[in-house]
Coordinates of C-alpha atoms in Angstrom, one line a residue:
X1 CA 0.0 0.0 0.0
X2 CA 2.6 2.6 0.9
X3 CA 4.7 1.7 -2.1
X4 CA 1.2 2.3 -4.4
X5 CA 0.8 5.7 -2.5
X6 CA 4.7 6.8 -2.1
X7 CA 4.7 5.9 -6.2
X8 CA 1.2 7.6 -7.4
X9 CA 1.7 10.9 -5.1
X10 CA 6.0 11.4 -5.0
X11 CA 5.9 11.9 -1.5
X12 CA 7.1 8.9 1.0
X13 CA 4.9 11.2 3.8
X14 CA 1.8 10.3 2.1
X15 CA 2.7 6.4 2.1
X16 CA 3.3 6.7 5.7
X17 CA -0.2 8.2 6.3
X18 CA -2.0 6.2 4.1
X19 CA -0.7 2.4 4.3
X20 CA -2.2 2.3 7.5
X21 CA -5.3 3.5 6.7
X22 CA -5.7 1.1 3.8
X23 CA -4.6 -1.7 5.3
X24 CA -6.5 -1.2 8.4
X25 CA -9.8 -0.5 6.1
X26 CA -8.5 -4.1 4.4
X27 CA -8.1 -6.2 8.3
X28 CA -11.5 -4.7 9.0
X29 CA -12.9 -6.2 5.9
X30 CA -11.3 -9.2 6.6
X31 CA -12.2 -9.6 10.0
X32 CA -15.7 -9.1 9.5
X33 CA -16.2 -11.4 6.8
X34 CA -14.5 -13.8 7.7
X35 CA -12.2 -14.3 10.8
X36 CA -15.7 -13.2 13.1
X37 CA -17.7 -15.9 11.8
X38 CA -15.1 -18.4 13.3
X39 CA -14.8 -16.8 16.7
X40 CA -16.1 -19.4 18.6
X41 CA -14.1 -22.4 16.5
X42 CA -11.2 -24.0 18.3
X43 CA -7.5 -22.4 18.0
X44 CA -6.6 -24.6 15.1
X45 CA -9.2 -23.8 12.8
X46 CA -8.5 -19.8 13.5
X47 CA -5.0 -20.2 12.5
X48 CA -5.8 -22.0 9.8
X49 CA -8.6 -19.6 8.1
X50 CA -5.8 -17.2 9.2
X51 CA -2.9 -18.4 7.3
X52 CA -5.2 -19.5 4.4
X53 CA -6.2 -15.5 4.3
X54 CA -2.4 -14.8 4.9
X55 CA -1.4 -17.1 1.5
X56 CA -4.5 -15.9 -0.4
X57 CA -3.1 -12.0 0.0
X58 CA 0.1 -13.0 -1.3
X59 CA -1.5 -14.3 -4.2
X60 CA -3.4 -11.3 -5.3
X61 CA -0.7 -9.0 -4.1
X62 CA 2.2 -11.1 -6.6
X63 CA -1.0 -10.4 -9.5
X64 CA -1.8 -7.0 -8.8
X65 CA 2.1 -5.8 -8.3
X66 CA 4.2 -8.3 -10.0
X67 CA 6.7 -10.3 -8.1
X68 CA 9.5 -8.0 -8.7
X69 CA 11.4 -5.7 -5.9
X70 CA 10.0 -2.1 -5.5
X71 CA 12.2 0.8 -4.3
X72 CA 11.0 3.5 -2.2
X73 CA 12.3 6.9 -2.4
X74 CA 12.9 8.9 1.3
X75 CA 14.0 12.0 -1.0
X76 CA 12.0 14.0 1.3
X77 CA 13.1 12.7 4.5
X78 CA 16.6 12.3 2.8
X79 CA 19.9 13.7 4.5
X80 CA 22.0 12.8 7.5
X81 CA 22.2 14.3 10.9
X82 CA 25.6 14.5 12.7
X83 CA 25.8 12.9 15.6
X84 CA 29.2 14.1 17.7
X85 CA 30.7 10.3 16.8
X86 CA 28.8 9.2 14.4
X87 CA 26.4 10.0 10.9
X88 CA 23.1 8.6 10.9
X89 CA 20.6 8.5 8.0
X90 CA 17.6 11.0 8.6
X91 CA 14.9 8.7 8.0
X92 CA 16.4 6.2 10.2
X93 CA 15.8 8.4 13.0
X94 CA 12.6 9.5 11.8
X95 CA 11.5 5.7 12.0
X96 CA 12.7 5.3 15.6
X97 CA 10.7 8.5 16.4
X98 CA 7.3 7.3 14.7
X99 CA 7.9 3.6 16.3
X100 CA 8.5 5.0 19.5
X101 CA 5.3 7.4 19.4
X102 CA 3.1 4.4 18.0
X103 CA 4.0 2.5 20.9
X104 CA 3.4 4.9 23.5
X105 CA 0.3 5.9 21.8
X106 CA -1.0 1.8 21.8
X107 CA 0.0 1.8 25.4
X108 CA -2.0 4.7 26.0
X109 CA -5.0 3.9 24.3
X110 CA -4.9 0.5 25.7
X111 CA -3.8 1.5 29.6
X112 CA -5.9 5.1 29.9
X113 CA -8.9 5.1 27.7
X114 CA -12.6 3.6 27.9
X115 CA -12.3 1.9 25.1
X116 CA -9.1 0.4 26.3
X117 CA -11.0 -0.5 29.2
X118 CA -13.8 -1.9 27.2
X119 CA -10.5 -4.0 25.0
X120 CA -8.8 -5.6 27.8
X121 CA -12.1 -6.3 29.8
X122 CA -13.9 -8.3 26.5
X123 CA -10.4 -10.4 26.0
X124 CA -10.9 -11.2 30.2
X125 CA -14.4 -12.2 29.9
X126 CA -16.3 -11.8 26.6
X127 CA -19.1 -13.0 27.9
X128 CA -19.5 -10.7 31.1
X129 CA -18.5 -7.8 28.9
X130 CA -21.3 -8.4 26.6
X131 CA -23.9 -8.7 29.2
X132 CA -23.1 -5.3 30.4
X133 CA -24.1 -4.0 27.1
X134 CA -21.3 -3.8 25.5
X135 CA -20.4 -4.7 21.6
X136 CA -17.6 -7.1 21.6
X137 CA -17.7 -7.5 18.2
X138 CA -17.0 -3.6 17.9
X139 CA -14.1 -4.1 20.2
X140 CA -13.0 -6.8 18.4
X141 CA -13.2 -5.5 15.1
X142 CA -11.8 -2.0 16.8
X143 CA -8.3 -3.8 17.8
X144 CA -8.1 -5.9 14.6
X145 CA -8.2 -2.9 12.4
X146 CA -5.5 -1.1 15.1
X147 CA -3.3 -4.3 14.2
X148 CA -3.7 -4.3 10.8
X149 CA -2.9 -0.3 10.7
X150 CA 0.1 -0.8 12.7
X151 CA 1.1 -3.5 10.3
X152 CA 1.0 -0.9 7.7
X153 CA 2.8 1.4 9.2
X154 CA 5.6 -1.1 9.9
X155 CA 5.2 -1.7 6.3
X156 CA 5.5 1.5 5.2
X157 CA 8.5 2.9 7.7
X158 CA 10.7 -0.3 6.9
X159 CA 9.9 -0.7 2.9
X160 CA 12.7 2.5 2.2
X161 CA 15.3 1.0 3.8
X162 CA 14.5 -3.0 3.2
X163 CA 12.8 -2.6 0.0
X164 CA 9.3 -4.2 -1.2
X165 CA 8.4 -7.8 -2.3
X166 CA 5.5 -9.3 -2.2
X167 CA 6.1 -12.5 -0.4

């Protein structure tokens, strides 16, 4: 996603904003159509609808993209800072900064927040949580698309420096 973005707008900044959105908007899709109607299924079968899902993406990504490397561009983010001993790529730091502020931002959501309150007491007791009126499915569907966002943004942050392939 954040190759399709950084390559249609010339600006690695917009591939950072918007690979997370899409593939959030992408987990949401999939967990609604398909991971929630297997919920209450034993382990095993999760993880296998899961990795089926996973090899089916591949698939239509390899189609869609080709199965060819894709460079990423940090022009914009491009440089060096010095560093009293040492040089250190610009975007590097930049990707140790967004890292560190989407961690602190999960912890926060998940440790100060209602919602976070609502997360952590549905994956307690799904039950109990539901008979206090409270969409579980919502939740659920709320922290899968969170994952899948932060999968993007890994995506996104590491694909300048490691490259893209879809595999």
């Amino acid at each position: 996603a954040a190759w399709t973005v950084t390559a249609a707008t010339g600006s690695i900044v917009a591939g950072i904003v918007g690979a997370p959105v899409a593939v959030a908007a992408v987990g949401v899709g999939i967990e609604r159509f398909g991971i929630t109607r297997i919920y209450e299924e034993e382990l095993l079968i999760q993880l296998l609808l899961t990795f089926g899902i996973a090899e089916m993406m591949t698939g239509v990504v390899e189609v869609v993209w080709g199965r060819t490397n894709k460079q990423m561009t940090t022009a914009e983010l491009g440089g060096s800072v010095d560093l009293v001993v040492f040089t250190y790529p610009f975007f590097r730091l930049f990707v140790i900064a967004v890292a560190a502020a989407a961690i602190g931002a999960l912890y926060l959501f998940l440790t100060r927040s209602d919602y976070g309150l609502v997360v952590r007491g549905a994956i307690q007791d799904r039950e109990m949580t539901a008979a206090l009126g409270i969409d579980v499915g919502r939740a659920f569907a709320v922290v899968f698309a969170i994952g899948a966002g932060l999968a993007g943004l890994a995506g996104a942050l590491v694909g300048p420096i490691r490259g893209v392939y879809p595999a």
